[in-house]
Structure formats: C-alpha cells, structure tokens
mmCIF file of C-alpha atoms in Angstrom:
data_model
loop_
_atom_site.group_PDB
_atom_site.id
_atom_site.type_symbol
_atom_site.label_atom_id
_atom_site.label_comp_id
_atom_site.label_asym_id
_atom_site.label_seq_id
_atom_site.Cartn_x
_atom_site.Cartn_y
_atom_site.Cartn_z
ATOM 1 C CA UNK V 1 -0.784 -66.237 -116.951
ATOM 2 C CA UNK V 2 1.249 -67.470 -119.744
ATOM 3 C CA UNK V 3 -0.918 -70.605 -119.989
ATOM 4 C CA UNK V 4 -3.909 -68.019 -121.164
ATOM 5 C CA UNK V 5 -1.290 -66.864 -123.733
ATOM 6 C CA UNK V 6 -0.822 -69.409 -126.004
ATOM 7 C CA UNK V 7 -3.882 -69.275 -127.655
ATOM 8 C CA UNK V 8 -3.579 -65.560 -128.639
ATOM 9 C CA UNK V 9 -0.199 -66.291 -129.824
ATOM 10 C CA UNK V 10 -1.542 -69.298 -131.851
ATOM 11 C CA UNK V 11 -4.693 -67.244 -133.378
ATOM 12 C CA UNK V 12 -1.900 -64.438 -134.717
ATOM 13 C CA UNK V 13 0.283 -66.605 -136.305
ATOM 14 C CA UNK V 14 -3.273 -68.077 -137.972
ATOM 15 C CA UNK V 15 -4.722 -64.456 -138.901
ATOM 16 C CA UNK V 16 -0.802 -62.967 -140.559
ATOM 17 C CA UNK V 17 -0.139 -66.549 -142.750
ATOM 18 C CA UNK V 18 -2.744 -65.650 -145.961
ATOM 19 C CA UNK V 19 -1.590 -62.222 -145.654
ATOM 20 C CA UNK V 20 1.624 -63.445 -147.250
ATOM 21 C CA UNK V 21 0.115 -65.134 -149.787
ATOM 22 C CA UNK V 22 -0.540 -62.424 -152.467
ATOM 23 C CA UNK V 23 3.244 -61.679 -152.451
ATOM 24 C CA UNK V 24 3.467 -64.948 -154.555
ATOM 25 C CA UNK V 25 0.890 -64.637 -156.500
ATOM 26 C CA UNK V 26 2.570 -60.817 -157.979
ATOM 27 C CA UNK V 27 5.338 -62.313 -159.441
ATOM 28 C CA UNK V 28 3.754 -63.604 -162.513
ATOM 29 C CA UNK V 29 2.744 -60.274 -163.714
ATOM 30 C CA UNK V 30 6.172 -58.739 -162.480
ATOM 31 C CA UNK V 31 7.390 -61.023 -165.042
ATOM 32 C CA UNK V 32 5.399 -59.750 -167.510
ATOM 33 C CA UNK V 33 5.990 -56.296 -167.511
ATOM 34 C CA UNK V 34 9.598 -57.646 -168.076
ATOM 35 C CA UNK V 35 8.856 -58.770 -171.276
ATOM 36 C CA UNK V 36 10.689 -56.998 -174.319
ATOM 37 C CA UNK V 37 8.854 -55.199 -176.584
ATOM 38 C CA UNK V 38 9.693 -53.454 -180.136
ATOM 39 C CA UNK V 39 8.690 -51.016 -181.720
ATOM 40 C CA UNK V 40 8.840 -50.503 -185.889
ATOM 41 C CA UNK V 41 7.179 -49.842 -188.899
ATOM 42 C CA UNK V 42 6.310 -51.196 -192.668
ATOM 43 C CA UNK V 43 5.068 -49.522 -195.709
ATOM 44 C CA UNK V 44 3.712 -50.280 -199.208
ATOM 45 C CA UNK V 45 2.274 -48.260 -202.095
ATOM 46 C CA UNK V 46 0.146 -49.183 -205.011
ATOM 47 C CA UNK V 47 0.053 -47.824 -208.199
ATOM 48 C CA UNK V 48 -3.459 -46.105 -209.254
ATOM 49 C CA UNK V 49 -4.399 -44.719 -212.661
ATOM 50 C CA UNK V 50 -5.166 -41.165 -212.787
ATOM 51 C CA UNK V 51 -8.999 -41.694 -214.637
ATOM 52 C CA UNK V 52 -10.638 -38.366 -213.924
ATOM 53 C CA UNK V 53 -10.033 -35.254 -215.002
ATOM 54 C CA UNK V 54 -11.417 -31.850 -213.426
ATOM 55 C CA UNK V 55 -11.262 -28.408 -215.658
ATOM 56 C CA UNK V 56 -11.947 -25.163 -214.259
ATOM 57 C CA UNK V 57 -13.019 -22.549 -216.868
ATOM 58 C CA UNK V 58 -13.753 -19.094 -216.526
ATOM 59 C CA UNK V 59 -15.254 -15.795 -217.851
ATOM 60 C CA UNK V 60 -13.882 -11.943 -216.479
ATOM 61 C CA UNK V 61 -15.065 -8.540 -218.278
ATOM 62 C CA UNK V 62 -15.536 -5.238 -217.184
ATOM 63 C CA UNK V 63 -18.216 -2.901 -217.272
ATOM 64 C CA UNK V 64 -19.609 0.554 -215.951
ATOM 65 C CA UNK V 65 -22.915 -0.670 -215.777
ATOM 66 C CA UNK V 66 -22.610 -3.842 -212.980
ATOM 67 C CA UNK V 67 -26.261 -4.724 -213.845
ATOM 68 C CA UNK V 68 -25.729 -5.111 -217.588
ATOM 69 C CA UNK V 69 -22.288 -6.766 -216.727
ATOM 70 C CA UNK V 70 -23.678 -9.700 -214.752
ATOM 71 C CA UNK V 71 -27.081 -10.407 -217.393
ATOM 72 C CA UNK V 72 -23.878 -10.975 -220.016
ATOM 73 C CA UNK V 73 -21.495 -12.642 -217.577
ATOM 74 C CA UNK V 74 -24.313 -14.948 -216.749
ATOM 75 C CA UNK V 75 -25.786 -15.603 -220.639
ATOM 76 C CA UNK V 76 -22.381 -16.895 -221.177
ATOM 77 C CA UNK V 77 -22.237 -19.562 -218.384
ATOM 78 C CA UNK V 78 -25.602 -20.631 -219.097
ATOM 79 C CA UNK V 79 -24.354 -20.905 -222.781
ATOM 80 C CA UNK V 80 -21.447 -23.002 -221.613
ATOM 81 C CA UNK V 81 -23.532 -25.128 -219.519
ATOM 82 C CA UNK V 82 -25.612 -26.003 -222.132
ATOM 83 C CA UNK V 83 -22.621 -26.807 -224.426
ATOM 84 C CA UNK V 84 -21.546 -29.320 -221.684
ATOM 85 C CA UNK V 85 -25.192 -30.609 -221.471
ATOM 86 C CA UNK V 86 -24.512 -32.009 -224.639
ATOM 87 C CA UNK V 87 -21.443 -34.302 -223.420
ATOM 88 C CA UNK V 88 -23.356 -37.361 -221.509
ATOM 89 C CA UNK V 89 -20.154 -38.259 -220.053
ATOM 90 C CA UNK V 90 -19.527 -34.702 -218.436
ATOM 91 C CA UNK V 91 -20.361 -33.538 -215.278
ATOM 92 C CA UNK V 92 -20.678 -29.881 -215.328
ATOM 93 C CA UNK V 93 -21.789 -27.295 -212.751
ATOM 94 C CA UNK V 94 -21.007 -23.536 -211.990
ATOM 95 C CA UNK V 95 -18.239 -22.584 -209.613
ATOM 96 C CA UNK V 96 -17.098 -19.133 -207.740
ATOM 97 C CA UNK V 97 -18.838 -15.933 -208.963
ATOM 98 C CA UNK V 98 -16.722 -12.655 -207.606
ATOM 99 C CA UNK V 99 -17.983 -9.149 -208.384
ATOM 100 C CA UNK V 100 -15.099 -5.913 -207.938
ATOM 101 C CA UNK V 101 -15.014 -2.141 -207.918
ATOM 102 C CA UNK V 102 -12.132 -0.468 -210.126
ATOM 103 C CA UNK V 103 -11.714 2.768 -209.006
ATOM 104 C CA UNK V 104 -10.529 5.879 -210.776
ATOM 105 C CA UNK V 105 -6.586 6.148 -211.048
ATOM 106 C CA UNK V 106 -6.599 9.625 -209.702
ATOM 107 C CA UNK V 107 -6.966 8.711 -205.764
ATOM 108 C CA UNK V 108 -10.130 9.986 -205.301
ATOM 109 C CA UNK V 109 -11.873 6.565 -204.690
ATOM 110 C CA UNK V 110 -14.325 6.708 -207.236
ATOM 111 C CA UNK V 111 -15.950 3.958 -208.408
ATOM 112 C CA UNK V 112 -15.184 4.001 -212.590
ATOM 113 C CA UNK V 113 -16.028 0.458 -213.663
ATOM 114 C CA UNK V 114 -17.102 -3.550 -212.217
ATOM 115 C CA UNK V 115 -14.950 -6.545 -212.918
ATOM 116 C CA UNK V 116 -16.862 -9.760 -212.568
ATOM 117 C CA UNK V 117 -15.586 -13.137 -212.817
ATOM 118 C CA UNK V 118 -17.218 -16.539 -212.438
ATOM 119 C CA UNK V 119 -15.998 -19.846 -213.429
ATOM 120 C CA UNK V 120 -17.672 -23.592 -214.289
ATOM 121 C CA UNK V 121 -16.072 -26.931 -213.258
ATOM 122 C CA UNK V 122 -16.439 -29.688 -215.864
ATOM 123 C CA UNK V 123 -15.270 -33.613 -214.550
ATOM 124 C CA UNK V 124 -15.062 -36.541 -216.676
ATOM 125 C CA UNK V 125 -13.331 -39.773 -216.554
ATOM 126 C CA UNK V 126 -13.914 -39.765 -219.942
ATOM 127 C CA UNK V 127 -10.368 -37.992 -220.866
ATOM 128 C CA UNK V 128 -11.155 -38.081 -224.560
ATOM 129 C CA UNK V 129 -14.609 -36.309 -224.546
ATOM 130 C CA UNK V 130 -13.017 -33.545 -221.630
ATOM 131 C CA UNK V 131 -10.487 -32.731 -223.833
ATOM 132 C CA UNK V 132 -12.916 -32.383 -226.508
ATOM 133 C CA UNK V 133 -15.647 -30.349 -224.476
ATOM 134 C CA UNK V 134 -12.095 -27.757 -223.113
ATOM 135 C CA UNK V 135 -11.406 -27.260 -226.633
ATOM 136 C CA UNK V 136 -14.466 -25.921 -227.693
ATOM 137 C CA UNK V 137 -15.864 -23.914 -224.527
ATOM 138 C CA UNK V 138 -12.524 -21.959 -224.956
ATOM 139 C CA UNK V 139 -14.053 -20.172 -228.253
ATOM 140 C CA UNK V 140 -15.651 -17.911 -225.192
ATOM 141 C CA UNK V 141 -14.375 -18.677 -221.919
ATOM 142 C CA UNK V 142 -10.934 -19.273 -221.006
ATOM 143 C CA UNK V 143 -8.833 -22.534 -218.844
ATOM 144 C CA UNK V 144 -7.881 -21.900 -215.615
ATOM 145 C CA UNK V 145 -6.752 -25.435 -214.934
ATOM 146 C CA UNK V 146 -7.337 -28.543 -215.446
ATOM 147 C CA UNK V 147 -6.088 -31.839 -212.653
ATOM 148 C CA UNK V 148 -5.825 -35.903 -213.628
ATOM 149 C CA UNK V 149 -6.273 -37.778 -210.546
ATOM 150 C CA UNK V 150 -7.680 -41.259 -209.759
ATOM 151 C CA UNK V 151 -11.433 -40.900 -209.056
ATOM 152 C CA UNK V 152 -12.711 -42.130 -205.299
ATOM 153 C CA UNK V 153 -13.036 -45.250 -206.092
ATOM 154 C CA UNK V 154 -10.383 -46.146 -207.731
ATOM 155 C CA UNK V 155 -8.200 -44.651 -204.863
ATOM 156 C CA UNK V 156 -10.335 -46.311 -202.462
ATOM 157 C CA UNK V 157 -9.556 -49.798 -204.191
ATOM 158 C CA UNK V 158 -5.615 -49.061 -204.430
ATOM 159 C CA UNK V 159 -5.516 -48.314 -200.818
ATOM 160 C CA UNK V 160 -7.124 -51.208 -200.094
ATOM 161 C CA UNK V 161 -4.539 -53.344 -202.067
ATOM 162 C CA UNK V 162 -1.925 -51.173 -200.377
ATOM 163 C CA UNK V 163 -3.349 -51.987 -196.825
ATOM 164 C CA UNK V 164 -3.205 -55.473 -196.929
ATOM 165 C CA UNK V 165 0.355 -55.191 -198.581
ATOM 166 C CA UNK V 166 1.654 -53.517 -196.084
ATOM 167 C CA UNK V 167 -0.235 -55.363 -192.966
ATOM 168 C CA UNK V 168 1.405 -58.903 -194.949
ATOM 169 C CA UNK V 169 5.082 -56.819 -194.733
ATOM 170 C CA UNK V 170 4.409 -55.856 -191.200
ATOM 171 C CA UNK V 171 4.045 -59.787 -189.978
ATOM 172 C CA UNK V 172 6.923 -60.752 -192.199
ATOM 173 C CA UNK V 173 9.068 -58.405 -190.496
ATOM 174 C CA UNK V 174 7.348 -58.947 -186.986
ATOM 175 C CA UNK V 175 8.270 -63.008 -187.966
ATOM 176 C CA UNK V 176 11.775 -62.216 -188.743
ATOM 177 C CA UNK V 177 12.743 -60.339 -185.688
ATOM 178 C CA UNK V 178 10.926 -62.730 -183.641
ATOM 179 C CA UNK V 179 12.387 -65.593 -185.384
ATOM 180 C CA UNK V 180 15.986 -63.732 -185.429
ATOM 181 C CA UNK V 181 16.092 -63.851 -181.296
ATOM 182 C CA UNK V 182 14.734 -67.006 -181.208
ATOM 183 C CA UNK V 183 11.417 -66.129 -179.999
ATOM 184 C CA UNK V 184 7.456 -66.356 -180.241
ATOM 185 C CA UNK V 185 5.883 -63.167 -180.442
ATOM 186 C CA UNK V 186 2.251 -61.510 -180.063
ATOM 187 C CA UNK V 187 1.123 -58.142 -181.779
ATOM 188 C CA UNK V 188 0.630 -55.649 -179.222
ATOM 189 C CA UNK V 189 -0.532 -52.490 -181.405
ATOM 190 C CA UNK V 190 -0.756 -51.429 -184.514
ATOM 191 C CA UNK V 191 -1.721 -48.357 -186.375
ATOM 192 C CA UNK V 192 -2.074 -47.539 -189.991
ATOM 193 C CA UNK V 193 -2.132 -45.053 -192.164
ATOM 194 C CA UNK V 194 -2.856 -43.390 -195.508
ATOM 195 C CA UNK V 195 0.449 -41.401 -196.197
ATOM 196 C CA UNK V 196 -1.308 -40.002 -199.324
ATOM 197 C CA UNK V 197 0.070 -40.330 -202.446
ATOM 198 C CA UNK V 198 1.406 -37.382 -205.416
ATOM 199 C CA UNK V 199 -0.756 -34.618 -206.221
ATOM 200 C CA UNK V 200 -3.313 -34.712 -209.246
ATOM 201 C CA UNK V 201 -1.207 -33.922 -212.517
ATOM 202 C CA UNK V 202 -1.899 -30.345 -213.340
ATOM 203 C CA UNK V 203 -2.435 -28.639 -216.613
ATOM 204 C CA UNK V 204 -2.566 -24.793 -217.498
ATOM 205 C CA UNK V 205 -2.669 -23.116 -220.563
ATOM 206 C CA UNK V 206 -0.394 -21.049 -221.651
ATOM 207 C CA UNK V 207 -1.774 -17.294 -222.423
ATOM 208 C CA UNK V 208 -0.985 -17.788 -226.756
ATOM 209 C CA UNK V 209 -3.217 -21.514 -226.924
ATOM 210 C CA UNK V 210 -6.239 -19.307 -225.801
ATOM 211 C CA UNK V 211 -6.141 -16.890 -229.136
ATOM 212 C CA UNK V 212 -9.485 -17.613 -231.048
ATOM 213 C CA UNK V 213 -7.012 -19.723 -233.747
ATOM 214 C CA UNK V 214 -6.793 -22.151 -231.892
ATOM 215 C CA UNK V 215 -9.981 -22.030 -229.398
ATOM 216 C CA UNK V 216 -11.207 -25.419 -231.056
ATOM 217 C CA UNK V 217 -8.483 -27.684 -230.691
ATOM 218 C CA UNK V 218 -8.631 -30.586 -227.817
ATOM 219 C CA UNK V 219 -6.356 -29.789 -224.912
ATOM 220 C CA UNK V 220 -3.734 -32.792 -224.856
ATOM 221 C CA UNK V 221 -4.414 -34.987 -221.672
ATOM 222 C CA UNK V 222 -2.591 -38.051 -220.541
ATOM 223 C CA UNK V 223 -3.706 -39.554 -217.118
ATOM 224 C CA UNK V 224 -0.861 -41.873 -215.956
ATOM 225 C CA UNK V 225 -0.430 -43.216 -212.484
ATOM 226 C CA UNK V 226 -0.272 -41.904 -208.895
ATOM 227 C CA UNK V 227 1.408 -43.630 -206.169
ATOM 228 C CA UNK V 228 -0.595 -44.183 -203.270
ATOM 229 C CA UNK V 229 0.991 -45.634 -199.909
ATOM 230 C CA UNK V 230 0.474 -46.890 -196.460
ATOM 231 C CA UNK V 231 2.455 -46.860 -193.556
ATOM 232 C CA UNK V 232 1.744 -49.080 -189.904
ATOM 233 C CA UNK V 233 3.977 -48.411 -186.993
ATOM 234 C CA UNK V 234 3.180 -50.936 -184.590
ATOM 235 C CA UNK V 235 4.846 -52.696 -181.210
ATOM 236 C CA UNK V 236 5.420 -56.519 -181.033
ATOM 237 C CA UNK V 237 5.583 -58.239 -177.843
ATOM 238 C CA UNK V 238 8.644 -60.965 -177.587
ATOM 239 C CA UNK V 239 7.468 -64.436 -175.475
ATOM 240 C CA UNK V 240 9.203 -67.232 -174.142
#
C-alpha cells in the first residue's frame, strides 16, 4: 500500500509549487505603494491692462398715461442709439426695460401714475471716444455706471502667460524638493486653476456732474492694470 502512495504524494508537491509563485512576484508593487509622495502648490499672476470700458446709461419718468409714457421713454433710447451710431468704435445696444405702478398715498391701492425705466449699454476699448460718447448722451439720459476691465482676449492672453509661469514654478519647486532629499521624482497630478483676478474698476457719477451744466463734458477714465493669477496644486512622486 504505501508503494501506490508515492506517486500521489509526488503529484501534490508538483500541483502546490507554482501556487507559491505569485507571492514573489507582489512584492514589487508592495514596494511601490511605499513610495513617498507630496503634495503642494505654486502660483503666478500676470499683469493685464484694463482696455475696455462698459457704461450703463439710463432713462426713468413718470406718467399717468403708461401708453404715452413708453412712446417717449422709447423716442429717447432710439435717440441715444442713434447718437452712439455715430461713434464707429462703440458698441451700443439696449439693456433692461422695467415698467411700475405708483399707487395713491392714501392706502387705498389705487393706481395714480407709471414709472418706467430702461437703460442702454455702450462698450468700447476705445476709452477716449467712450468718454466722449458718456459725456454727451448725459444731456438726456443719465450714468448708472461705467467698469474698465481687460477685454476677453486680452485676459485670455495674460492667463496664458500666467499658466506657463506658474507650471515653470511648479517644476522648480517639484526639482528642489526632489533634489533637497536626494531624489528623482515623477509628476503624479496636477491641477490648475484660474484664481481670477480684481474686479473691473468701477465708476459712478455723482448726483451734481449730471446737472445739464455740465451734461457735455467727457467722463474722466483711466484703465490701468488688473492682476490676473493661477494657482496648481499638484502631488509629486519621490523615486529611488
């Protein structure tokens, strides 16, 4: 009987050896998940010039009759439109209309009058002709607002600059930590983004520059510079 046994014995040992194998073969990648990795982050901002500027101006009467009060509401936007027709480098289109009841003081909720308002938006990069077209559209409607900001291009092309800026100070710093533990390193991830940059320079006019003395002078606009920026946290991976 134990004659007949050796060969089963012999065939077991044969069928449990590769089953070992793979037990080996893990350790590489144990090794690897071993592997120190860091985590930081690197910025860097470039300066763009604030080249457009965008003016809201507006028009608000009352009325009994809300009929007659929107044909001269609207004769007076179409006549400011077709002042800003006459500026090639303007853009100009109409903005919100808004139409209200006032209602009689005494509580009795009825309706005494209409207050309508509606507005134009005039853009230029042209800062010199804006200014220009503002100061004479106020002899009949009056400034809401006006914002300098760089137009989407010229942000576009700063936060390009500022992209590659701040990928360059994310491998210098990735080098240097690397370099500082005496060790070769791979990127692992990175993200980036636009952290935006300061809002649009903002310009309103004060009640007393509106009086009809002075409804002809250019508004005063500088542009100067926003301050755009981008930020990449990413994770290095340190090698042997």
């Amino acid at each position: 009987m134990s004659l007949r046994l050796w060969p089963s014995i012999l065939l077991g040992s044969a069928l449990i050896s590769p089953l070992a194998a793979p037990v080996a073969l893990a350790a590489p990648e144990q090794d690897a998940s071993r592997r120190q990795t860091i985590e930081f982050s690197a910025n860097a901002s470039q300066a763009a010039p604030n080249d457009l500027g965008i003016a809201t101006l507006y028009v608000e009467s009352n009325g009994k009759d809300a009929a007659a009060l929107a044909k001269e509401i609207n004769q007076r936007i179409a006549k400011a439109l077709d002042l800003a027709r006459g500026f090639a480098s303007v853009k100009a289109q109409s903005g919100g209309v808004s139409t209200w009841p006032v209602y009689a003081k005494n509580g009795q909720g009825k309706i005494e009058s209409w207050r309508m308002r509606s507005e134009i938006r005039i853009e230029s990069r042209d800062l010199g002709a804006l200014s220009e077209l503002i100061g004479r559209l106020q002899s009949d409607l009056a400034l809401s607002g006006v914002a300098i900001q760089p137009a989407p291009e010229t942000r576009r092309k700063a936060e390009e600059e500022a992209t590659v800026s701040a990928i360059q100070a994310f491998e210098q710093r990735a080098a240097l930590i690397a370099r500082t533990l005496g060790k070769q390193y791979r990127i692992v991830h990175m993200s980036i983004g636009d952290s935006g940059g300061l809002p649009p320079i903002r310009y309103r006019m004060q009640a007393s520059a509106m009086m009809a003395d002075a409804a002809h002078a250019p508004a005063p606009l500088e542009g100067g510079e926003s301050e755009l920026a981008v930020s990449i946290n990413g994770r290095i991976e340190l090698l042997d």
